[in-house]
PDB file of C-alpha atoms and ligand atoms in Angstrom:
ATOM      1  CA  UNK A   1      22.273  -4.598   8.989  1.00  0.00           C
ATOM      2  CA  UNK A   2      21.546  -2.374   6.008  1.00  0.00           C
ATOM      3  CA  UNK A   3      17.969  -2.098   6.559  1.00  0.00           C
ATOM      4  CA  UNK A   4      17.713  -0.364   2.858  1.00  0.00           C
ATOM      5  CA  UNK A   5      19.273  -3.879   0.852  1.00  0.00           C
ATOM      6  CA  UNK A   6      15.010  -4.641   1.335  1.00  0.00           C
ATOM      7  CA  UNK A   7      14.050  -2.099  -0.748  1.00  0.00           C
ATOM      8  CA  UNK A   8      15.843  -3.633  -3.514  1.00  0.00           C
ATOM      9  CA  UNK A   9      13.787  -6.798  -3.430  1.00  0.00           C
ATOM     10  CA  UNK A  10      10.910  -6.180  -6.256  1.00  0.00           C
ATOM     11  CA  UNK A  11       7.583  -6.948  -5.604  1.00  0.00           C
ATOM     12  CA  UNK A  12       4.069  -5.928  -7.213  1.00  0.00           C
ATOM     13  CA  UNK A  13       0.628  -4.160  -5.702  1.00  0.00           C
ATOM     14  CA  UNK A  14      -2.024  -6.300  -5.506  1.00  0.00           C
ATOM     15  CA  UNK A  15      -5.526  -5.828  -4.132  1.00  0.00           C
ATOM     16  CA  UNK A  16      -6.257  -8.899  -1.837  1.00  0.00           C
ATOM     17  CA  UNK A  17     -10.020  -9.865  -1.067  1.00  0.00           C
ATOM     18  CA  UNK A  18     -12.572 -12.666   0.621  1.00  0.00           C
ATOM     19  CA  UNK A  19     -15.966 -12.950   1.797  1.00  0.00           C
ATOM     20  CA  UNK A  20     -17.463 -14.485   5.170  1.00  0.00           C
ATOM     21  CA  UNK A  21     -20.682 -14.704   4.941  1.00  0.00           C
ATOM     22  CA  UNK A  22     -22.131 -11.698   3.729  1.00  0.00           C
ATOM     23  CA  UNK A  23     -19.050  -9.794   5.126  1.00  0.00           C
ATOM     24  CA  UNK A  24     -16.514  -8.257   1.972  1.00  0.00           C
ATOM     25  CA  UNK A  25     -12.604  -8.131   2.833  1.00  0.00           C
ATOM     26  CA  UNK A  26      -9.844  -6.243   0.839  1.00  0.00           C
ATOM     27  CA  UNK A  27      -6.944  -5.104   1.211  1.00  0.00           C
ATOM     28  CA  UNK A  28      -3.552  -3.950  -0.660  1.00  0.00           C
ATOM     29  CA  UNK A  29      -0.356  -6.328  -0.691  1.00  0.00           C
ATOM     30  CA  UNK A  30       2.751  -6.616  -2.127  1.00  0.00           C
ATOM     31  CA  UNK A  31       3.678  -9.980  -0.968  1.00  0.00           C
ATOM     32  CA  UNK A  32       1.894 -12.321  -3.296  1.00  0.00           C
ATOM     33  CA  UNK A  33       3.789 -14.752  -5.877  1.00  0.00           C
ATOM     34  CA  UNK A  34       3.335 -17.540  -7.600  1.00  0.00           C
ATOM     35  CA  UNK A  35       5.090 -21.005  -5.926  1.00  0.00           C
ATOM     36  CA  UNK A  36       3.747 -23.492  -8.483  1.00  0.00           C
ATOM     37  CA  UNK A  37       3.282 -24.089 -12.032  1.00  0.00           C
ATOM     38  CA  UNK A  38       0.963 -27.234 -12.198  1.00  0.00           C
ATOM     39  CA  UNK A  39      -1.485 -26.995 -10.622  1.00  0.00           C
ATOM     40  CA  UNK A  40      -1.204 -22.847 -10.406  1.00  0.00           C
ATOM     41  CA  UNK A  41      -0.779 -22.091  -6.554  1.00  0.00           C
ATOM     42  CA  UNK A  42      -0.181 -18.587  -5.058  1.00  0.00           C
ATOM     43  CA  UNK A  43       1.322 -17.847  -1.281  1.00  0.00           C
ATOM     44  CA  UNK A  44       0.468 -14.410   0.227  1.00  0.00           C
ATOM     45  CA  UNK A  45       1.546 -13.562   3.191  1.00  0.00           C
ATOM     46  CA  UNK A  46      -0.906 -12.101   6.099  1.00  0.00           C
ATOM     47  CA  UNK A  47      -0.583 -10.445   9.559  1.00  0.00           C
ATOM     48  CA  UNK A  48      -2.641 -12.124  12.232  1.00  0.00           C
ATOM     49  CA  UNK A  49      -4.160  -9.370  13.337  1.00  0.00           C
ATOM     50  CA  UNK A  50      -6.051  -8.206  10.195  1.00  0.00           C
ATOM     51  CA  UNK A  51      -9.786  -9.144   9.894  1.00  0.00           C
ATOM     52  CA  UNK A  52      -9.114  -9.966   6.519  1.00  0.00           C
ATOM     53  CA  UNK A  53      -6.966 -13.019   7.731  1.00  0.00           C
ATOM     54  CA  UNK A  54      -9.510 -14.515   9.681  1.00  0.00           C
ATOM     55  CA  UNK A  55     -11.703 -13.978   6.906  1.00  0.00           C
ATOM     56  CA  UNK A  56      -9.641 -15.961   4.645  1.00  0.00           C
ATOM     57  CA  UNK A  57      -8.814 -18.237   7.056  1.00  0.00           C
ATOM     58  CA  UNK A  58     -12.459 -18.919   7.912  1.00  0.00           C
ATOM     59  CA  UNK A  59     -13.707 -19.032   4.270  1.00  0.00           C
ATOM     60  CA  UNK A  60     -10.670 -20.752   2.955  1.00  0.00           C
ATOM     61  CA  UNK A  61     -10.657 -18.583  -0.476  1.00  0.00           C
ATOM     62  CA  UNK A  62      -8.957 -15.581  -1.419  1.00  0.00           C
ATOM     63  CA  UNK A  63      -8.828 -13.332  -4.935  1.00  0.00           C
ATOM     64  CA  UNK A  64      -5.811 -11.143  -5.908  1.00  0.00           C
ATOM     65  CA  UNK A  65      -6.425  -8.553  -8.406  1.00  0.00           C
ATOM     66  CA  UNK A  66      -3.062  -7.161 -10.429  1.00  0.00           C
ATOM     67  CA  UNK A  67      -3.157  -3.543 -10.265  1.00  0.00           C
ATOM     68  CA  UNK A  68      -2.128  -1.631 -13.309  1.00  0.00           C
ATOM     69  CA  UNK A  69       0.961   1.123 -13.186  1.00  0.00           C
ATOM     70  CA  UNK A  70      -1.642   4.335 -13.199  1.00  0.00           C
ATOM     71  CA  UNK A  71      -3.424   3.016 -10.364  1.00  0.00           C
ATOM     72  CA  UNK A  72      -5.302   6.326  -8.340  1.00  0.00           C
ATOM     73  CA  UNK A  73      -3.581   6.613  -5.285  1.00  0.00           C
ATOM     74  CA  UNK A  74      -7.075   7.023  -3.410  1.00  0.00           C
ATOM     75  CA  UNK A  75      -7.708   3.192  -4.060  1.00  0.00           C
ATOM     76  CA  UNK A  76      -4.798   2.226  -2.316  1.00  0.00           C
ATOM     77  CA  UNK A  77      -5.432   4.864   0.059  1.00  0.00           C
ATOM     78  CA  UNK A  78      -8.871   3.297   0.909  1.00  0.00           C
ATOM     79  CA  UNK A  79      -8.190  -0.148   0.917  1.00  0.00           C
ATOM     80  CA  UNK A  80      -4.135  -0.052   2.076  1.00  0.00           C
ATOM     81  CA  UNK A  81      -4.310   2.636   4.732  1.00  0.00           C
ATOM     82  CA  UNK A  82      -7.676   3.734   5.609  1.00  0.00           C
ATOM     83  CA  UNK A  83      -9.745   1.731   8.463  1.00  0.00           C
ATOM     84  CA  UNK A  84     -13.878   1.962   8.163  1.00  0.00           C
ATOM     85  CA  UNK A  85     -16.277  -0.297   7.369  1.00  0.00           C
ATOM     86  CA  UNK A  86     -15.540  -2.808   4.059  1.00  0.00           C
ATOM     87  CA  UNK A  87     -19.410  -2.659   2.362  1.00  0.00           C
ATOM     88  CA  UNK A  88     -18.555   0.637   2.137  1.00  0.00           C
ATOM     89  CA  UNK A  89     -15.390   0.255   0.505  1.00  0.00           C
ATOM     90  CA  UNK A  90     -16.609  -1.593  -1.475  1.00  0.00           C
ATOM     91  CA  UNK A  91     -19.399   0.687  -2.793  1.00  0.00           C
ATOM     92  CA  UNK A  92     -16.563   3.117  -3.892  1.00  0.00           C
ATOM     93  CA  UNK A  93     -15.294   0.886  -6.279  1.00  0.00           C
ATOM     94  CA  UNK A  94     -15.817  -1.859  -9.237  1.00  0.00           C
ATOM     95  CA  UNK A  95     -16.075  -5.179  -8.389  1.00  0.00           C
ATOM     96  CA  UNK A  96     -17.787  -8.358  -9.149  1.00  0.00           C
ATOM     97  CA  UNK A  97     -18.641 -11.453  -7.472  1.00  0.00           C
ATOM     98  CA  UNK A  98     -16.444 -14.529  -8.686  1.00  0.00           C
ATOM     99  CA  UNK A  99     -16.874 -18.374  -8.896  1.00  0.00           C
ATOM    100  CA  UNK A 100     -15.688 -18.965  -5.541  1.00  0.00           C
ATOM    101  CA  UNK A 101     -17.952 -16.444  -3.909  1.00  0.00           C
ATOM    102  CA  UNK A 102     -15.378 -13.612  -2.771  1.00  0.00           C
ATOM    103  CA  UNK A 103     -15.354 -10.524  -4.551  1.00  0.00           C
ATOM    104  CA  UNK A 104     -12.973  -9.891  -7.314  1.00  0.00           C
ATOM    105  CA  UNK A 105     -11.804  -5.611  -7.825  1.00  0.00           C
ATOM    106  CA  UNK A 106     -12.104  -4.471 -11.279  1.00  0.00           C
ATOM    107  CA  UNK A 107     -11.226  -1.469 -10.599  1.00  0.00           C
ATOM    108  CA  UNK A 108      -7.593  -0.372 -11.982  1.00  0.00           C
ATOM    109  CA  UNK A 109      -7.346  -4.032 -12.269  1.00  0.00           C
ATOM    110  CA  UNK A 110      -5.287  -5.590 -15.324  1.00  0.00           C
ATOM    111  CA  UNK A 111      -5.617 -10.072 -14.077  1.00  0.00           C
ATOM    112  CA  UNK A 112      -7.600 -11.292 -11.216  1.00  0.00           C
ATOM    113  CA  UNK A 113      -7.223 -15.050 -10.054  1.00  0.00           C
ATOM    114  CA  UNK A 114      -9.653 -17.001  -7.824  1.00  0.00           C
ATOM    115  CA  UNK A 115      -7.466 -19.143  -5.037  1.00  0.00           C
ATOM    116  CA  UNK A 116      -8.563 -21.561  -3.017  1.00  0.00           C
ATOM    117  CA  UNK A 117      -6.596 -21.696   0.583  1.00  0.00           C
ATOM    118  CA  UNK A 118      -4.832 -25.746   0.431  1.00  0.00           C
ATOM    119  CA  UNK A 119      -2.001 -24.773   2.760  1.00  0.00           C
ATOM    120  CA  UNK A 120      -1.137 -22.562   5.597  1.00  0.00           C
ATOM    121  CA  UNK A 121       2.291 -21.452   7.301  1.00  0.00           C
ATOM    122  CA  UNK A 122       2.795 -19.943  11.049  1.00  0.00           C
ATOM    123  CA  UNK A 123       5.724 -17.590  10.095  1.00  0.00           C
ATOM    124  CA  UNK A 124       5.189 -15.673  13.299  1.00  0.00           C
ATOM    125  CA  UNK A 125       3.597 -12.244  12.734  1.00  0.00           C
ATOM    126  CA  UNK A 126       2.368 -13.612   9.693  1.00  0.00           C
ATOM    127  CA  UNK A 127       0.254 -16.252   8.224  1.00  0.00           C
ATOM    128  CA  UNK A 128       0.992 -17.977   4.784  1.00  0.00           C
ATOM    129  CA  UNK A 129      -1.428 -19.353   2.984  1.00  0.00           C
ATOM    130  CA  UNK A 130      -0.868 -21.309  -0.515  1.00  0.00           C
ATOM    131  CA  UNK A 131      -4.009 -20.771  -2.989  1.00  0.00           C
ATOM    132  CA  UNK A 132      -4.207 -23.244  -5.611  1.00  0.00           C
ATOM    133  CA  UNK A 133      -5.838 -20.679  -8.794  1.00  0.00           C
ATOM    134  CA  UNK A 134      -9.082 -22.026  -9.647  1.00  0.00           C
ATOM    135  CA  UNK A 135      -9.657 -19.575 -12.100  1.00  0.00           C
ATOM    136  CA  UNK A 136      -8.462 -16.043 -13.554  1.00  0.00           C
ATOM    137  CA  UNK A 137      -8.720 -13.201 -15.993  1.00  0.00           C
ATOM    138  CA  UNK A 138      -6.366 -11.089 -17.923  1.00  0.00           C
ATOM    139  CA  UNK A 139      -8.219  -7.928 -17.828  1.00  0.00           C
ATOM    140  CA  UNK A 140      -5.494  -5.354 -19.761  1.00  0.00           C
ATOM    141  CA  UNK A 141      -3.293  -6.935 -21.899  1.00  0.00           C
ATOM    142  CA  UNK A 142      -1.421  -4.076 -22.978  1.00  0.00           C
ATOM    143  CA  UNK A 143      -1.054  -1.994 -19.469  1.00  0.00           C
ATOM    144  CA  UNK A 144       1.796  -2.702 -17.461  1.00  0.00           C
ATOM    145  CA  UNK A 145       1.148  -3.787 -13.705  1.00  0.00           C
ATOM    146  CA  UNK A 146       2.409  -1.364 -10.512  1.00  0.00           C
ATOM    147  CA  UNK A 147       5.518  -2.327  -8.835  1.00  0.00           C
ATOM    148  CA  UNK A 148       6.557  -1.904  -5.327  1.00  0.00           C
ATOM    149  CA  UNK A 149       9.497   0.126  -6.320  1.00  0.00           C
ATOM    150  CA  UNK A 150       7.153   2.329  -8.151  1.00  0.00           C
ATOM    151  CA  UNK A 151       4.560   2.736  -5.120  1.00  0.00           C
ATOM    152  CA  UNK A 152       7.550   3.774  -2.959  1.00  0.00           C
ATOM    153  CA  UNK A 153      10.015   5.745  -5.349  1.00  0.00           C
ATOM    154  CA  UNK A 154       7.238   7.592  -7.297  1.00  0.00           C
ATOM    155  CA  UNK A 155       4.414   7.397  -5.549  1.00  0.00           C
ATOM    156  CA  UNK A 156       5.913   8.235  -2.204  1.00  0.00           C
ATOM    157  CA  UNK A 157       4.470   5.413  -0.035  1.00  0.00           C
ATOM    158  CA  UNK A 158       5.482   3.510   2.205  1.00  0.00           C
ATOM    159  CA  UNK A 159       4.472  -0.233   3.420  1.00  0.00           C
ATOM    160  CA  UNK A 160       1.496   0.039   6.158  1.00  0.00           C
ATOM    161  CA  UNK A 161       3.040  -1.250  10.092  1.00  0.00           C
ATOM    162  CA  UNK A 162       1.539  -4.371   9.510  1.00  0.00           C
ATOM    163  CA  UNK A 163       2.587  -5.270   5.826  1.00  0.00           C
ATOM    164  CA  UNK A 164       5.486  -8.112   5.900  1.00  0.00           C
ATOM    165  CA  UNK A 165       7.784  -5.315   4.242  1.00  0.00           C
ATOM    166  CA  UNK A 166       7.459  -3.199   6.355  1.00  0.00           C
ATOM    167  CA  UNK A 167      10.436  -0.926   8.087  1.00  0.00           C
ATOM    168  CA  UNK A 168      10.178   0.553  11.238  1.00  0.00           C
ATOM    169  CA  UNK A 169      10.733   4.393  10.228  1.00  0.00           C
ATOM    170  CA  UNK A 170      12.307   5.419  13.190  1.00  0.00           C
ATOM    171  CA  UNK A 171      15.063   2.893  12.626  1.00  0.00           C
ATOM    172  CA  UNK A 172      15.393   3.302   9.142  1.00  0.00           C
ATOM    173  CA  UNK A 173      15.589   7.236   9.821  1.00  0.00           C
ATOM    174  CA  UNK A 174      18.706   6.902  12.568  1.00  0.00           C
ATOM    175  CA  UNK A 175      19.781   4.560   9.894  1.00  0.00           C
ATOM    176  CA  UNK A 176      20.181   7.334   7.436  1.00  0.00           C
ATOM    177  CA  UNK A 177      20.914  10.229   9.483  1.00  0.00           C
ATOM    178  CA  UNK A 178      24.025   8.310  10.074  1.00  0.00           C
ATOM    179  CA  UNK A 179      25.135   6.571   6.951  1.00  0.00           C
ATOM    180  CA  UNK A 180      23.125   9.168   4.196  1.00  0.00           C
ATOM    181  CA  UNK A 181      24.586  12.193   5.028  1.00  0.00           C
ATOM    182  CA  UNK A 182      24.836  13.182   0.944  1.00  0.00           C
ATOM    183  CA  UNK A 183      21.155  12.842   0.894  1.00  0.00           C
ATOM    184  CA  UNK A 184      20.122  15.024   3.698  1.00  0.00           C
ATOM    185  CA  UNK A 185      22.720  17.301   2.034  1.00  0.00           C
ATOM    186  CA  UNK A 186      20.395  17.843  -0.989  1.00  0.00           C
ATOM    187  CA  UNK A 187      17.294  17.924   0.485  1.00  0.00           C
ATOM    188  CA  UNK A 188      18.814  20.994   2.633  1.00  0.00           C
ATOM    189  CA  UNK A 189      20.030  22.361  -0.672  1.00  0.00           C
ATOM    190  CA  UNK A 190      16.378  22.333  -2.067  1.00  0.00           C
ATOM    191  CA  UNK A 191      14.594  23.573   1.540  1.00  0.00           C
ATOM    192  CA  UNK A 192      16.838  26.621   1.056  1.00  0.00           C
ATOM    193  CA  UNK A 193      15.508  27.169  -2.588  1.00  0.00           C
ATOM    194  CA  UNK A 194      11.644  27.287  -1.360  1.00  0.00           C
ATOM    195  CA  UNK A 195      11.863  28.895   2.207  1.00  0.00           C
ATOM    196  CA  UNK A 196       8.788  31.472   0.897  1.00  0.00           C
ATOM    197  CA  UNK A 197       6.458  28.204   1.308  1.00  0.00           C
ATOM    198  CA  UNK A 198       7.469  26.641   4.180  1.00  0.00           C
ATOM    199  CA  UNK A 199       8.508  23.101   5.004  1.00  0.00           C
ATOM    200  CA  UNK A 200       6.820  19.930   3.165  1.00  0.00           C
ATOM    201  CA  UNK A 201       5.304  18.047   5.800  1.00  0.00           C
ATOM    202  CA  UNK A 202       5.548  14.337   5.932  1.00  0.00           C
ATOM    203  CA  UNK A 203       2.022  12.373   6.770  1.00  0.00           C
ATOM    204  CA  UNK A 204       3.327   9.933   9.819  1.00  0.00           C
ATOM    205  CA  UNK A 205       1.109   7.205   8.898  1.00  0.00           C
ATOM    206  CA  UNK A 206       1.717   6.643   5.254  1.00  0.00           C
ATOM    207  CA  UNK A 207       4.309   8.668   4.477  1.00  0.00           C
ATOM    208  CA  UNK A 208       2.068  10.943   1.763  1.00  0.00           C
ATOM    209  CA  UNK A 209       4.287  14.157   1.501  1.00  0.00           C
ATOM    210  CA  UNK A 210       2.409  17.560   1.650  1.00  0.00           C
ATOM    211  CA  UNK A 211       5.107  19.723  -0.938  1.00  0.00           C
ATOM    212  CA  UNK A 212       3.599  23.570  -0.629  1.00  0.00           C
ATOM    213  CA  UNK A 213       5.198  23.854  -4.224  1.00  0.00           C
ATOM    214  CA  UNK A 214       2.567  21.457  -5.765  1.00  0.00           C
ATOM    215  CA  UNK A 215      -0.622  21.765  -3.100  1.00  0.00           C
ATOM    216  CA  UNK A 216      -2.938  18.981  -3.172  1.00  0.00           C
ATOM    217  CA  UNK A 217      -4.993  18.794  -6.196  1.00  0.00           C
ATOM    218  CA  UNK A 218      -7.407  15.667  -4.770  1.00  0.00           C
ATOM    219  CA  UNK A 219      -8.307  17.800  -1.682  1.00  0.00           C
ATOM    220  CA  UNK A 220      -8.327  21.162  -3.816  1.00  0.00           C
ATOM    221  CA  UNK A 221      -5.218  22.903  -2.244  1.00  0.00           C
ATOM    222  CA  UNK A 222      -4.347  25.002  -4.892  1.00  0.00           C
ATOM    223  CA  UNK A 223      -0.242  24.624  -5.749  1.00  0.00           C
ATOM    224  CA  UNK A 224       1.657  27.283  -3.572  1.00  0.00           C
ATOM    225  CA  UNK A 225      -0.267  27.380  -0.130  1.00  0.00           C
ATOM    226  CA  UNK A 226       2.113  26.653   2.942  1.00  0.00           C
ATOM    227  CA  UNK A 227       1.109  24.310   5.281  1.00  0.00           C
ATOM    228  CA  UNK A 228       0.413  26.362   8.230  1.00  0.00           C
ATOM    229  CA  UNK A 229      -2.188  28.151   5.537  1.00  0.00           C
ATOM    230  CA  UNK A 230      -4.394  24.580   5.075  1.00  0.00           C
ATOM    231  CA  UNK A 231      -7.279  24.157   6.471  1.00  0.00           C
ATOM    232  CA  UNK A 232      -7.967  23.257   9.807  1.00  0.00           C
ATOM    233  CA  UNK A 233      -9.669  19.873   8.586  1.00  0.00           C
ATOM    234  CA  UNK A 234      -7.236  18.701   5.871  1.00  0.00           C
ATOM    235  CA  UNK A 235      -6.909  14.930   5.873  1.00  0.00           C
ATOM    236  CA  UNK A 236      -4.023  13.478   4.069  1.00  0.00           C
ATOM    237  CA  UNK A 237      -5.443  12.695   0.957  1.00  0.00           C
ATOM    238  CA  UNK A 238      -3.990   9.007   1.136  1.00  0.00           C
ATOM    239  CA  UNK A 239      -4.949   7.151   4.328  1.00  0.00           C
ATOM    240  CA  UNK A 240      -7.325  10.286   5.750  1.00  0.00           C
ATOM    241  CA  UNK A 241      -5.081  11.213   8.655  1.00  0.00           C
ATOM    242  CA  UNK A 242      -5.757  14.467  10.511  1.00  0.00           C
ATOM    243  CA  UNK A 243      -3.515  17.620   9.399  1.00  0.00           C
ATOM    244  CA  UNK A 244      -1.941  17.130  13.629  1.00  0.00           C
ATOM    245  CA  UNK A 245      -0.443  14.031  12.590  1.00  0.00           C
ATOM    246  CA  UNK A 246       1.989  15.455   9.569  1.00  0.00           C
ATOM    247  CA  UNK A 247       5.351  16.748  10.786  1.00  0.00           C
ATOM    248  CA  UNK A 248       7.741  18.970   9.154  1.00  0.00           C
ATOM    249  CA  UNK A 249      10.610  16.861   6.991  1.00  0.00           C
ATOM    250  CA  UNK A 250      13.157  19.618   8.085  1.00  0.00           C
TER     251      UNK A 250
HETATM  252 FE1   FE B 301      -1.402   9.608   5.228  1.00  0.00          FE
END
């Protein structure tokens, strides 16, 4: 099994949210699509051990907010990888109430659309739950939406453990170490052109890459400063992991 033939499946980044009570849920997925045309119903697909399941489950409505290409990697850093309390999570960025009660993000948002739970699938790790759309907004019509390809291939992320995409990285790793050996050629070929700097280091939770070349601009690491050099309390400026839990990618 070619555990890579999933990254070819295309997906896009959506922000996922409910409301218990007074209690605000969100969350970033890529597994969201549309199933039916009349009426509008949407299946997303969530792990049974997130709160924000229950929440939906419990409520029985969920809102899924489109986010656009340029979205700042710190929201899905907050709300994909970073665990803490959701009001405050929600004080970080825009959002309004909608019709059906849960909250609906703005922020970096291009469409939102208001679902209603009507079905729900055991799939094993996962729940499914079909939302018929009881409303929705096109927010941007001219900006184009963020794709999964995008979040992994440019942005450098990968799928959180409990995402339905996701691929175990130690098995994807022994996967390429013995069918990629091109690849680790080059990435030898460009470790040899910046030994001054150091290794990058690779963040072991999400995958954010520290490159010594480029520093880290959102935690002001000025470009050139080796890894060893960073401070002591450097987080990983995606999911806030301590500086111990990066290793070297050599
Ligand atoms: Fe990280």
């Amino acid at each position: 099994m070619n555990l890579e033939a999933f990254f070819k499946m295309s997906y896009g980044i959506y922000l996922i949210t409910s409301k218990r009570g007074g209690e605000l849920s969100g969350y970033i997925a890529n597994t969201a699509f549309q199933v039916t045309s009349e009426p509008p119903k949407i299946a997303i697909s969530c792990h049974k051990n997130n709160i924000s399941t229950h929440i939906i489950e419990e409520s029985g409505v969920f809102n899924l907010s489109v986010l656009e290409k340029d979205t700042d990697a710190g929201l899905i850093g907050l709300f994909g990888y970073q665990s803490g309390h959701e009001d405050e999570k929600f004080e970080r960025v825009d959002y309004k109430l909608g019709n059906n009660g849960a909250p609906v993000i703005l922020s970096h948002s291009i469409a939102y659309f208001e679902c209603k739970v009507v079905d729900k699938f055991d799939v094993g790790s996962h729940y499914l739950f079909i939302g018929e759309v009881t409303d929705g907004e096109l927010l941007a019509r001219e900006k184009d939406p963020l794709t999964y390809s995008y979040f992994r291939n440019e942005m450098k992320l990968m799928a959180p453990e409990r995402a339905p995409t996701y691929v175990d990285k130690n098995k994807l790793k022994k996967f390429q170490d013995e069918n990629q050996q091109e690849e680790q050629n080059k990435v030898e070929v460009s470790e040899a052109n910046k030994k001054d700097l150091g290794d990058k280091y690779i963040c072991t939770i999400c995958a954010f890459v520290y490159d010594p070349e480029v520093g880290d601009e959102a935690m002001g690491i000025p470009p050139g400063t080796p890894f060893e050099d960073l401070p002591e309390d450097y987080t990983c400026p995606i999911c806030a992991a301590a500086k111990s839990m990066f290793i070297s990618d050599n």
